[in-house]
PDB file of C-alpha atoms and ligand atoms in Angstrom:
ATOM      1  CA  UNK K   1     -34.812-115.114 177.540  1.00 42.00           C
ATOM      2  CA  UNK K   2     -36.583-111.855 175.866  1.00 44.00           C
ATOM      3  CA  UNK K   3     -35.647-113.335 172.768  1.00 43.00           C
ATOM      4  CA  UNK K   4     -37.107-116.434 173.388  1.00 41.00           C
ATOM      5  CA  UNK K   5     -40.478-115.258 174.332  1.00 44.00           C
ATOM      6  CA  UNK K   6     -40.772-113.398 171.302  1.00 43.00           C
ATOM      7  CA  UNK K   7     -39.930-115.985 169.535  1.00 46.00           C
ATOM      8  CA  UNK K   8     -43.034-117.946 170.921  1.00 41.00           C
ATOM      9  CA  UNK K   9     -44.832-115.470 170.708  1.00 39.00           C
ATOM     10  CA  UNK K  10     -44.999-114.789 167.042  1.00 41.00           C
ATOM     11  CA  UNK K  11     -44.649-118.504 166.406  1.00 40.00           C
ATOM     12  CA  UNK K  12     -48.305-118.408 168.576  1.00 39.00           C
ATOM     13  CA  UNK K  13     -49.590-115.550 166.032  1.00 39.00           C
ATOM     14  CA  UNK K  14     -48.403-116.830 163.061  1.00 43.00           C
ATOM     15  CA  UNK K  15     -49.585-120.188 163.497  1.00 40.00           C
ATOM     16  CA  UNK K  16     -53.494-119.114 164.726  1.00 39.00           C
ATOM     17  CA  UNK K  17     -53.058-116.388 161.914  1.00 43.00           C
ATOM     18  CA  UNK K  18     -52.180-119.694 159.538  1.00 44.00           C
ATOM     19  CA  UNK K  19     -55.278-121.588 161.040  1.00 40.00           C
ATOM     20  CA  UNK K  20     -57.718-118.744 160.317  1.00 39.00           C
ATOM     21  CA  UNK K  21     -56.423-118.027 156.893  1.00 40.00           C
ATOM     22  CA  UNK K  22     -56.659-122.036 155.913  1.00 43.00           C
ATOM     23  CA  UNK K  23     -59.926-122.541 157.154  1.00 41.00           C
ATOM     24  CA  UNK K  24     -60.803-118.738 155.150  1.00 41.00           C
ATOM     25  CA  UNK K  25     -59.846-120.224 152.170  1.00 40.00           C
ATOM     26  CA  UNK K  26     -61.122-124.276 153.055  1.00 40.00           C
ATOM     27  CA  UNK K  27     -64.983-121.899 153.222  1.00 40.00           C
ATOM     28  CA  UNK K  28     -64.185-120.125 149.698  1.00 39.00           C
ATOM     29  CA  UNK K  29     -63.778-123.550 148.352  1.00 38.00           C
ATOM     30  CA  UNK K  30     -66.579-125.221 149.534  1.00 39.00           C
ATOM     31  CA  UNK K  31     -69.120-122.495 148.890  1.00 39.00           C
ATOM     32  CA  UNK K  32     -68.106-122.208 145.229  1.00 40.00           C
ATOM     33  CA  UNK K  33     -67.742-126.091 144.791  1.00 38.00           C
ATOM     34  CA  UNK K  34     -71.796-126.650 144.241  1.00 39.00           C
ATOM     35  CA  UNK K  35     -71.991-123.793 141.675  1.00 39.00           C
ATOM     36  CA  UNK K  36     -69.316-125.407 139.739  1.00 38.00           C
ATOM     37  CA  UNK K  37     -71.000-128.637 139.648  1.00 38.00           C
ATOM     38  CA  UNK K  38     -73.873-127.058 138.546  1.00 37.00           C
ATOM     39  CA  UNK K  39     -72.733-124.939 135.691  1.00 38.00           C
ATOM     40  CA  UNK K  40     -70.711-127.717 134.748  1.00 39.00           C
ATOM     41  CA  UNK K  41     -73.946-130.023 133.696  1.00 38.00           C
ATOM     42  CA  UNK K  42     -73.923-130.086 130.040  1.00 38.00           C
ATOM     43  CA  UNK K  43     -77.158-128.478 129.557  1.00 37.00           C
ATOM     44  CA  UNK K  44     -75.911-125.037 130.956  1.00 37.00           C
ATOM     45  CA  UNK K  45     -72.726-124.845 129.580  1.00 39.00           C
ATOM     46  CA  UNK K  46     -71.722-122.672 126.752  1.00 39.00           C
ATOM     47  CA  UNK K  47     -71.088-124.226 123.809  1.00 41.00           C
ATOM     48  CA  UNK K  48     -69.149-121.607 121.833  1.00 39.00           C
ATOM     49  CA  UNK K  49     -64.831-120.649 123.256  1.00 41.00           C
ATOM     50  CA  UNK K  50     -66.358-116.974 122.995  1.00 41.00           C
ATOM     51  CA  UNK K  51     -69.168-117.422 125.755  1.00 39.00           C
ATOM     52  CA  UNK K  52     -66.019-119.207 127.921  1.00 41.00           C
ATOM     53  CA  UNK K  53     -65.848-115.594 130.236  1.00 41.00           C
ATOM     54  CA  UNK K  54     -63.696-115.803 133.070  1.00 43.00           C
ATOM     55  CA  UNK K  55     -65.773-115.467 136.395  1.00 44.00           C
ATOM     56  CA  UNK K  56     -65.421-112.067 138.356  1.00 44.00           C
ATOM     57  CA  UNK K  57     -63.151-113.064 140.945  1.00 46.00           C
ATOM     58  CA  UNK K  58     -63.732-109.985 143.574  1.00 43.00           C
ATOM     59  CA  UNK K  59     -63.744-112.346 146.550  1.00 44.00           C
ATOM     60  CA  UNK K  60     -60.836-113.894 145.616  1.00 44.00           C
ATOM     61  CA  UNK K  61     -58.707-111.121 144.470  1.00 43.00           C
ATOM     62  CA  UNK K  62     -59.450-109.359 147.820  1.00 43.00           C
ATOM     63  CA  UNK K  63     -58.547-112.712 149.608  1.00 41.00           C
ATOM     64  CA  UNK K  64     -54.867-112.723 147.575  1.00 43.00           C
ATOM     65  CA  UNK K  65     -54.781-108.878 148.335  1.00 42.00           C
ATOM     66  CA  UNK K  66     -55.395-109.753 152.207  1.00 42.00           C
ATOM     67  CA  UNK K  67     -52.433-112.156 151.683  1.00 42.00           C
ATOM     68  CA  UNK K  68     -50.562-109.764 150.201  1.00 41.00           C
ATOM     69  CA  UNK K  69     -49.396-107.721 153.533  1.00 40.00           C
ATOM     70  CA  UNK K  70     -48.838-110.826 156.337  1.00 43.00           C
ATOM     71  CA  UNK K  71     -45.986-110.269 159.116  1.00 43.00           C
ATOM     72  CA  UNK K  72     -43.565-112.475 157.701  1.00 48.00           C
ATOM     73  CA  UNK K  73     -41.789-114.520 154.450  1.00 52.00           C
ATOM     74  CA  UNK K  74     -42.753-117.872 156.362  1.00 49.00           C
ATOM     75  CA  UNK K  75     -46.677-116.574 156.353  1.00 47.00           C
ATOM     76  CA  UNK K  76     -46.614-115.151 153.088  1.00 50.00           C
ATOM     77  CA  UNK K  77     -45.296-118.425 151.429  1.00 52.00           C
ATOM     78  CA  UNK K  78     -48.133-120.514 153.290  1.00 48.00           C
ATOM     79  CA  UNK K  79     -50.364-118.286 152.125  1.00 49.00           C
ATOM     80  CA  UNK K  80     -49.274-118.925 148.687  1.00 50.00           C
ATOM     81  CA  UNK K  81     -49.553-122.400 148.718  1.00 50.00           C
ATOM     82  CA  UNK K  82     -52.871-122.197 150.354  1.00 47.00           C
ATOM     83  CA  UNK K  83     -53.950-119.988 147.636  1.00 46.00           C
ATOM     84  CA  UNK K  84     -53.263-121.753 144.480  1.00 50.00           C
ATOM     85  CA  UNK K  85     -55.047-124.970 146.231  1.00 48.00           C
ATOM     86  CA  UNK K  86     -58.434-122.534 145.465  1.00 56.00           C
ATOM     87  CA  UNK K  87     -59.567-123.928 141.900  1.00 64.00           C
ATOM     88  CA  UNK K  88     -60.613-121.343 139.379  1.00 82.00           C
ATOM     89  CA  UNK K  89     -64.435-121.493 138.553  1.00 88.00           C
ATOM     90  CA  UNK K  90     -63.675-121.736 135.066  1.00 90.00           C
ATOM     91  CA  UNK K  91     -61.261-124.630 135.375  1.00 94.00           C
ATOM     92  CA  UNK K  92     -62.949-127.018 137.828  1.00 94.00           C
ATOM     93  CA  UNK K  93     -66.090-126.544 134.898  1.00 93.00           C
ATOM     94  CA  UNK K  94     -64.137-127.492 132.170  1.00 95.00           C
ATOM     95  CA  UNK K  95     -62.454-130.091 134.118  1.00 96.00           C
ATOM     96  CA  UNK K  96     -66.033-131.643 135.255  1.00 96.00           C
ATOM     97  CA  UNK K  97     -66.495-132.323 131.250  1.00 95.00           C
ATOM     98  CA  UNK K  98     -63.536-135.332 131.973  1.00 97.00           C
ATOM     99  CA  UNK K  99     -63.716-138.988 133.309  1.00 97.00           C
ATOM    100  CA  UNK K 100     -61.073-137.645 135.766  1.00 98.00           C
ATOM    101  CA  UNK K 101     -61.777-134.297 137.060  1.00 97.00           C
ATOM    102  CA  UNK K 102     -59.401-134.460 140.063  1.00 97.00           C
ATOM    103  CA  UNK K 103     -56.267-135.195 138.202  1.00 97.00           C
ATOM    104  CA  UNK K 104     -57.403-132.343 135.439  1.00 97.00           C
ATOM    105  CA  UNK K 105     -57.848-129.641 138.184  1.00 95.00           C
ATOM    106  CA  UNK K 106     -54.464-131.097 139.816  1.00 95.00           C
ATOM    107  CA  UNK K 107     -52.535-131.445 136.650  1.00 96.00           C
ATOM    108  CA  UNK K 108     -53.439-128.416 134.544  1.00 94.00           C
ATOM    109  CA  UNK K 109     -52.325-125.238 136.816  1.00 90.00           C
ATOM    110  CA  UNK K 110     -48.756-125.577 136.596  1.00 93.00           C
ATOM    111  CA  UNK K 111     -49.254-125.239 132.900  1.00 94.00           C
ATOM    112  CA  UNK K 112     -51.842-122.365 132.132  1.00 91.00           C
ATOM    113  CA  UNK K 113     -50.492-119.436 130.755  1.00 88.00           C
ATOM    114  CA  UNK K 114     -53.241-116.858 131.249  1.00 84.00           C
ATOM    115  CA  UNK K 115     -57.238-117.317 132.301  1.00 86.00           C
ATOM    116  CA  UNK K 116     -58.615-120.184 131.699  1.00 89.00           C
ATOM    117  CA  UNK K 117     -61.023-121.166 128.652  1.00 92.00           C
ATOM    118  CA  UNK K 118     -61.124-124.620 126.783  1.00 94.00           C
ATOM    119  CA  UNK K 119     -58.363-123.952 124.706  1.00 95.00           C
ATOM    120  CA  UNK K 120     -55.483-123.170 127.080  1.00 94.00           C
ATOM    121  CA  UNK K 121     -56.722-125.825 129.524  1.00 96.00           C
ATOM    122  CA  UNK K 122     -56.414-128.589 126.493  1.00 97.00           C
ATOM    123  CA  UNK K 123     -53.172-127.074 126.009  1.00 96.00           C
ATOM    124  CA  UNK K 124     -52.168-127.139 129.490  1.00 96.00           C
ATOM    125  CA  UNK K 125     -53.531-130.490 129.945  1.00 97.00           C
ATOM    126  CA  UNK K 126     -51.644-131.876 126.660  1.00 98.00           C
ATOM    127  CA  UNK K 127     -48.567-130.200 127.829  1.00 97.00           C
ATOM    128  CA  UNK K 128     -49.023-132.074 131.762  1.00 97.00           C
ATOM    129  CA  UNK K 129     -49.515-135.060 129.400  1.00 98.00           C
ATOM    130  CA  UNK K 130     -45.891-134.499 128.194  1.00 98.00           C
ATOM    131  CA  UNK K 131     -44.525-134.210 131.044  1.00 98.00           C
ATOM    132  CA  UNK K 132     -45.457-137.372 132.723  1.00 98.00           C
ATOM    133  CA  UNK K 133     -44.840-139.023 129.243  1.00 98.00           C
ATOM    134  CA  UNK K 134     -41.056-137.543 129.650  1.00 98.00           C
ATOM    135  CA  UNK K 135     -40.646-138.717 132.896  1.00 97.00           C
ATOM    136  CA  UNK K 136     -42.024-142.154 132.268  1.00 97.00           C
ATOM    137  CA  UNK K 137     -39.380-142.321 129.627  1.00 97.00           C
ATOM    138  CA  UNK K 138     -36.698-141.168 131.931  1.00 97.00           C
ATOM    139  CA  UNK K 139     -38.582-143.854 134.617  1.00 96.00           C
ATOM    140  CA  UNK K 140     -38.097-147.052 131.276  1.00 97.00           C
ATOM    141  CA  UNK K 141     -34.173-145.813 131.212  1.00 96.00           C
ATOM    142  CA  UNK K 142     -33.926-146.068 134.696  1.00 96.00           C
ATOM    143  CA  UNK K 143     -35.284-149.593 134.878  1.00 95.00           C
ATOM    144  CA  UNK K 144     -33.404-150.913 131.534  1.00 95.00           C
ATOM    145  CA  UNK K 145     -30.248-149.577 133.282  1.00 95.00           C
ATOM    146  CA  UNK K 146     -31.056-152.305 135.849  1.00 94.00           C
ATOM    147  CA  UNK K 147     -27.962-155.127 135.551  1.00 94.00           C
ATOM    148  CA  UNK K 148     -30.664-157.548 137.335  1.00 94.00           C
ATOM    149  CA  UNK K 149     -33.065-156.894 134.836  1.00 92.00           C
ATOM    150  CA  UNK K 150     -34.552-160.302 133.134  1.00 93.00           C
ATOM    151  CA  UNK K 151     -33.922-160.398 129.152  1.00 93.00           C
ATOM    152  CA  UNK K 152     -37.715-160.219 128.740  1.00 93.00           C
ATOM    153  CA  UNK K 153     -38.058-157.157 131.079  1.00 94.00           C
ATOM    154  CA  UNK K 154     -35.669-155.368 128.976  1.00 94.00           C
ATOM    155  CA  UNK K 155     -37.051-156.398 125.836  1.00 94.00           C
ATOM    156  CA  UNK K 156     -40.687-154.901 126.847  1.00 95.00           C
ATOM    157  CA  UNK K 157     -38.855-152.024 128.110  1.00 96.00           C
ATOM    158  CA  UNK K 158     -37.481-151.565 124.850  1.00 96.00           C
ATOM    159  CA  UNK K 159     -41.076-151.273 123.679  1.00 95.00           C
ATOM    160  CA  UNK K 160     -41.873-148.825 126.037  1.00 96.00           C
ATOM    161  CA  UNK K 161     -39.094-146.752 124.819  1.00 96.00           C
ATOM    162  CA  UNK K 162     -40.399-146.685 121.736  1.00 97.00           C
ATOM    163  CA  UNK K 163     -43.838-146.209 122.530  1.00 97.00           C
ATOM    164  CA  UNK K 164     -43.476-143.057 124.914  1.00 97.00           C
ATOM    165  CA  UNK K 165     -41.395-141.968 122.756  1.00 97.00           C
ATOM    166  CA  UNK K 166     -43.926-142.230 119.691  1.00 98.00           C
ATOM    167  CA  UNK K 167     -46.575-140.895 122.101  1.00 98.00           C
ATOM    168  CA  UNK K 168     -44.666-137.993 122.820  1.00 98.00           C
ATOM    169  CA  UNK K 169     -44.334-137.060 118.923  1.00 98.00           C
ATOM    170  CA  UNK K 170     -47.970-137.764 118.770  1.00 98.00           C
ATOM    171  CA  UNK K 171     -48.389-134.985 121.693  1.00 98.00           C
ATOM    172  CA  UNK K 172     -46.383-132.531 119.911  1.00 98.00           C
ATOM    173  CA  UNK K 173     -48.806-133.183 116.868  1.00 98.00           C
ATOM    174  CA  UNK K 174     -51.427-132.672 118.761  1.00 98.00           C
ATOM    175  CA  UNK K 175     -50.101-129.092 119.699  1.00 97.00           C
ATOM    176  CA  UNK K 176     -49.491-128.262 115.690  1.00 97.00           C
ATOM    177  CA  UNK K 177     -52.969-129.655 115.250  1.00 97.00           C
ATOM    178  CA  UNK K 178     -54.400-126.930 117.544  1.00 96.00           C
ATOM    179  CA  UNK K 179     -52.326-124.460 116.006  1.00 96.00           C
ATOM    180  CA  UNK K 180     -53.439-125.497 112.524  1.00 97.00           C
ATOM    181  CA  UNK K 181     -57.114-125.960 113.754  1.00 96.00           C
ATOM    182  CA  UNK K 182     -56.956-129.234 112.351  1.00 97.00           C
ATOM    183  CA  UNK K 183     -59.780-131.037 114.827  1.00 96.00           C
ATOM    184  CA  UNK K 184     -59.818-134.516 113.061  1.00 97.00           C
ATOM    185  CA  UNK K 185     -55.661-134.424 113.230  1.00 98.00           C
ATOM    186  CA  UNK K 186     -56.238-133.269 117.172  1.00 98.00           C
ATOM    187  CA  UNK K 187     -58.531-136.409 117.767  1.00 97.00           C
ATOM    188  CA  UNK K 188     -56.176-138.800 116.125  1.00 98.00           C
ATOM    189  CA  UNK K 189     -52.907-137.879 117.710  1.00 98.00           C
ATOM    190  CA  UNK K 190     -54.536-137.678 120.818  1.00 98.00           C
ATOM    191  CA  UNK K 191     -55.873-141.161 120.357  1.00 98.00           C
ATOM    192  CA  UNK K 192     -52.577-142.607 119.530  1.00 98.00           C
ATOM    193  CA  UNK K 193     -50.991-141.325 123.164  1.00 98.00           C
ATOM    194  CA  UNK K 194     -53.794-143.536 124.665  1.00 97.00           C
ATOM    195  CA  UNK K 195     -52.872-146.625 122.228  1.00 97.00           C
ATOM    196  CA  UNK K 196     -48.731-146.014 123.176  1.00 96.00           C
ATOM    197  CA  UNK K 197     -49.547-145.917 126.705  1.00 96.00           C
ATOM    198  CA  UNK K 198     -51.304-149.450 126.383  1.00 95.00           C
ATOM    199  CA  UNK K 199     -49.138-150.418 124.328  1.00 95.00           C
ATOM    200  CA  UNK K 200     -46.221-150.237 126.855  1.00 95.00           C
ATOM    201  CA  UNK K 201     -48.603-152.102 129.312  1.00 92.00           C
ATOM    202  CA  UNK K 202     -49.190-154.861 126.858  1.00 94.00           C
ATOM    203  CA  UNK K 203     -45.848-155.702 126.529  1.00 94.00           C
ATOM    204  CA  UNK K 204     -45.454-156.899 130.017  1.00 94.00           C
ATOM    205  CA  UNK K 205     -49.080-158.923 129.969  1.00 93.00           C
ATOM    206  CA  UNK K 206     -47.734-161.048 127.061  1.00 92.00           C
ATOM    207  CA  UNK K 207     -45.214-162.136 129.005  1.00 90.00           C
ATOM    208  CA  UNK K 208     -47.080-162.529 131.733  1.00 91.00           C
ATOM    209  CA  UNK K 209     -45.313-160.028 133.949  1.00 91.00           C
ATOM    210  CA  UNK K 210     -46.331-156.768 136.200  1.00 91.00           C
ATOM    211  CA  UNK K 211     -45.097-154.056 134.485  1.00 93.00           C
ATOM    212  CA  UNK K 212     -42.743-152.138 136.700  1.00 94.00           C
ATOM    213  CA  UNK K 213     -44.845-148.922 135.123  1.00 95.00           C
ATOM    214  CA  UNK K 214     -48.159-149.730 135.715  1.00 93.00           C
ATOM    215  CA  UNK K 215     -48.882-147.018 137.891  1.00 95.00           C
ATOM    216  CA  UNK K 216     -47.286-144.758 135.782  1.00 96.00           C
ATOM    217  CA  UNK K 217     -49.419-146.283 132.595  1.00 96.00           C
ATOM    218  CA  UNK K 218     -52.664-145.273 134.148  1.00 96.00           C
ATOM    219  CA  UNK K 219     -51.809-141.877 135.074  1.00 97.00           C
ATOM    220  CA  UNK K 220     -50.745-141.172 131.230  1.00 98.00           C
ATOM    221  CA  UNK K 221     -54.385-143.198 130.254  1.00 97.00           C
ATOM    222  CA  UNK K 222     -56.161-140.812 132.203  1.00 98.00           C
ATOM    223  CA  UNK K 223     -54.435-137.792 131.548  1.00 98.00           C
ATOM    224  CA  UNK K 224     -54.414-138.465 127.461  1.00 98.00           C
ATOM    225  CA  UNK K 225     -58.357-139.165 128.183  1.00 98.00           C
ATOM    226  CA  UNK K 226     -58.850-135.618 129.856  1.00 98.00           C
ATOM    227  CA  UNK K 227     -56.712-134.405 126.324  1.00 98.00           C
ATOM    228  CA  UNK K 228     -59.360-136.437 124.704  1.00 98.00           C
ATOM    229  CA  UNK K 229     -62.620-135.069 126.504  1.00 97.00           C
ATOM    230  CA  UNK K 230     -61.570-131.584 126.695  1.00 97.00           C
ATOM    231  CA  UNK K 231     -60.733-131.597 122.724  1.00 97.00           C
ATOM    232  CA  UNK K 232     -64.010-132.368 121.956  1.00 96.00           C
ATOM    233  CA  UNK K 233     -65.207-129.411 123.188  1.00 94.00           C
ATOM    234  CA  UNK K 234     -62.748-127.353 121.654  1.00 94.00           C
ATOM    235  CA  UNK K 235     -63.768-125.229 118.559  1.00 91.00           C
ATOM    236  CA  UNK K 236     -60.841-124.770 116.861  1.00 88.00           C
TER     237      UNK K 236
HETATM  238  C1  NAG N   1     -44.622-150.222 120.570  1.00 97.28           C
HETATM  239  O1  NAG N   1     -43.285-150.601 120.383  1.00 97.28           O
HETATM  240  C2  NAG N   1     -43.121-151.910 119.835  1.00 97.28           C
HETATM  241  C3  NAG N   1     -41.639-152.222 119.804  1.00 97.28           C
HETATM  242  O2  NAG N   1     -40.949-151.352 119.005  1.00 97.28           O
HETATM  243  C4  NAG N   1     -43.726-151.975 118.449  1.00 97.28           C
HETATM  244  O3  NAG N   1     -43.603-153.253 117.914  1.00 97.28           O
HETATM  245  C5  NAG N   1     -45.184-151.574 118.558  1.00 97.28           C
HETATM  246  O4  NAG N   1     -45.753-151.516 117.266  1.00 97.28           O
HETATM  247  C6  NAG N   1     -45.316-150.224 119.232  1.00 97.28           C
HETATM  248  N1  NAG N   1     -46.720-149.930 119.406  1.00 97.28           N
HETATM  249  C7  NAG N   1     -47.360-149.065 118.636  1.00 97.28           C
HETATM  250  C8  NAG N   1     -48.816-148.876 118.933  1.00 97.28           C
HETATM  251  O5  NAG N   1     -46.796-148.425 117.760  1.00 97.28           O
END
């Protein structure tokens, strides 16, 4: 019975102790979201990788500090989560530069290694771009393993194949091409994801069918435009 109260007891603290923490960070978010905007408007924002500085972050690195030390594993997971949901300055700028700044922010942070500038967030964002290319792959497989599959279903499909699969040496190009600062290579390769993509897509409209990866096709559009927009701000 003792054991029981306890238990409802810190289930009580840990959840209000969630609540207050959530809506701690939900107010970090929302007071730095206008300044973001802001320096994100192409008149303000440095044009040279050097002047890319990372933002102090002293309210935020207290905030992870203060989620450093909570009473339990369960608390100190949540808090986790809650704070990688808090965008860094520097990325939700950059990310404002693309046609799809919500699937930037959302897509890139798995994939930065180290503080974000234009560089490692085109790298990043070209590497997300590979992964979704792999898995649409994997997804064409899937569906060509299909025994009901219609003749001309698995003939587009066996566009597809090839077309991911050319996008995806195209990506891997376009990570040489940053490597060998080789802008006009970047551009290209980058170019020809986009193409592959609708390629795949195309395949299915000339037979007049719905492509089984439609969805997928416009998430791998937009995330090879975001490649696009943020390597044209790269100086490589
Ligand atoms: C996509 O694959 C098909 C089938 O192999 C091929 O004919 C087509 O040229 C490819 N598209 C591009 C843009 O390479």
């Amino acid at each position: 019975m003792a054991t029981l109260k306890a238990h409802a007891l810190f289930l009580l603290v840990a959840t209000t102790s969630a609540l207050l923490l959530s809506s701690a960070v939900d107010a970090i978010c929302v007071s730095r979201k206008p300044q973001s905007l802001e320096s994100a408007s192409l008149k303000t924002l440095p044009q040279t990788p050097a002047s890319f500085k990372r933002p102090p972050s002293g309210p935020l690195a207290s905030l992870s500090a203060s989620f450093k030390k909570p009473l339990s594993n369960a608390l100190a997971s949540l808090s986790a989560s809650k704070a990688a949901v808090v965008v860094d300055h520097m990325v939700a700028d950059i990310c404002h530069l693309t046609d799809y700044p919500d699937i930037c922010i959302s897509s890139v942070g798995a994939h930065l290694k180290g503080p974000a500038d234009v560089l490692s967030l085109l790298a990043a964002e070209i590497e997300a771009c590979t992964e979704k290319m792999k898995s649409a792959a994997a997804e064409v497989t899937k569906l060509a393993a299909d025994p009901s599959a219609s003749p001309a279903t698995k003939m587009a499909l066996s566009a597809c194949d090839e077309n991911y699969s050319s996008a995806l040496d195209s990506l891997s190009s376009a990570q040489e091409a940053i490597a060998a600062h080789d802008a006009g290579t970047l551009n290209s390769e980058l170019s020809a994801v986009i193409t592959f993509v609708t390629t795949c897509d195309d395949s299915f409209a000339e037979m007049t069918m719905n492509s089984p990866l439609e969805g997928t096709g416009r998430i791998l559009q937009k995330l090879g435009s975001n490649c696009l927009a943020i390597a044209a701000r790269a100086h490589l």
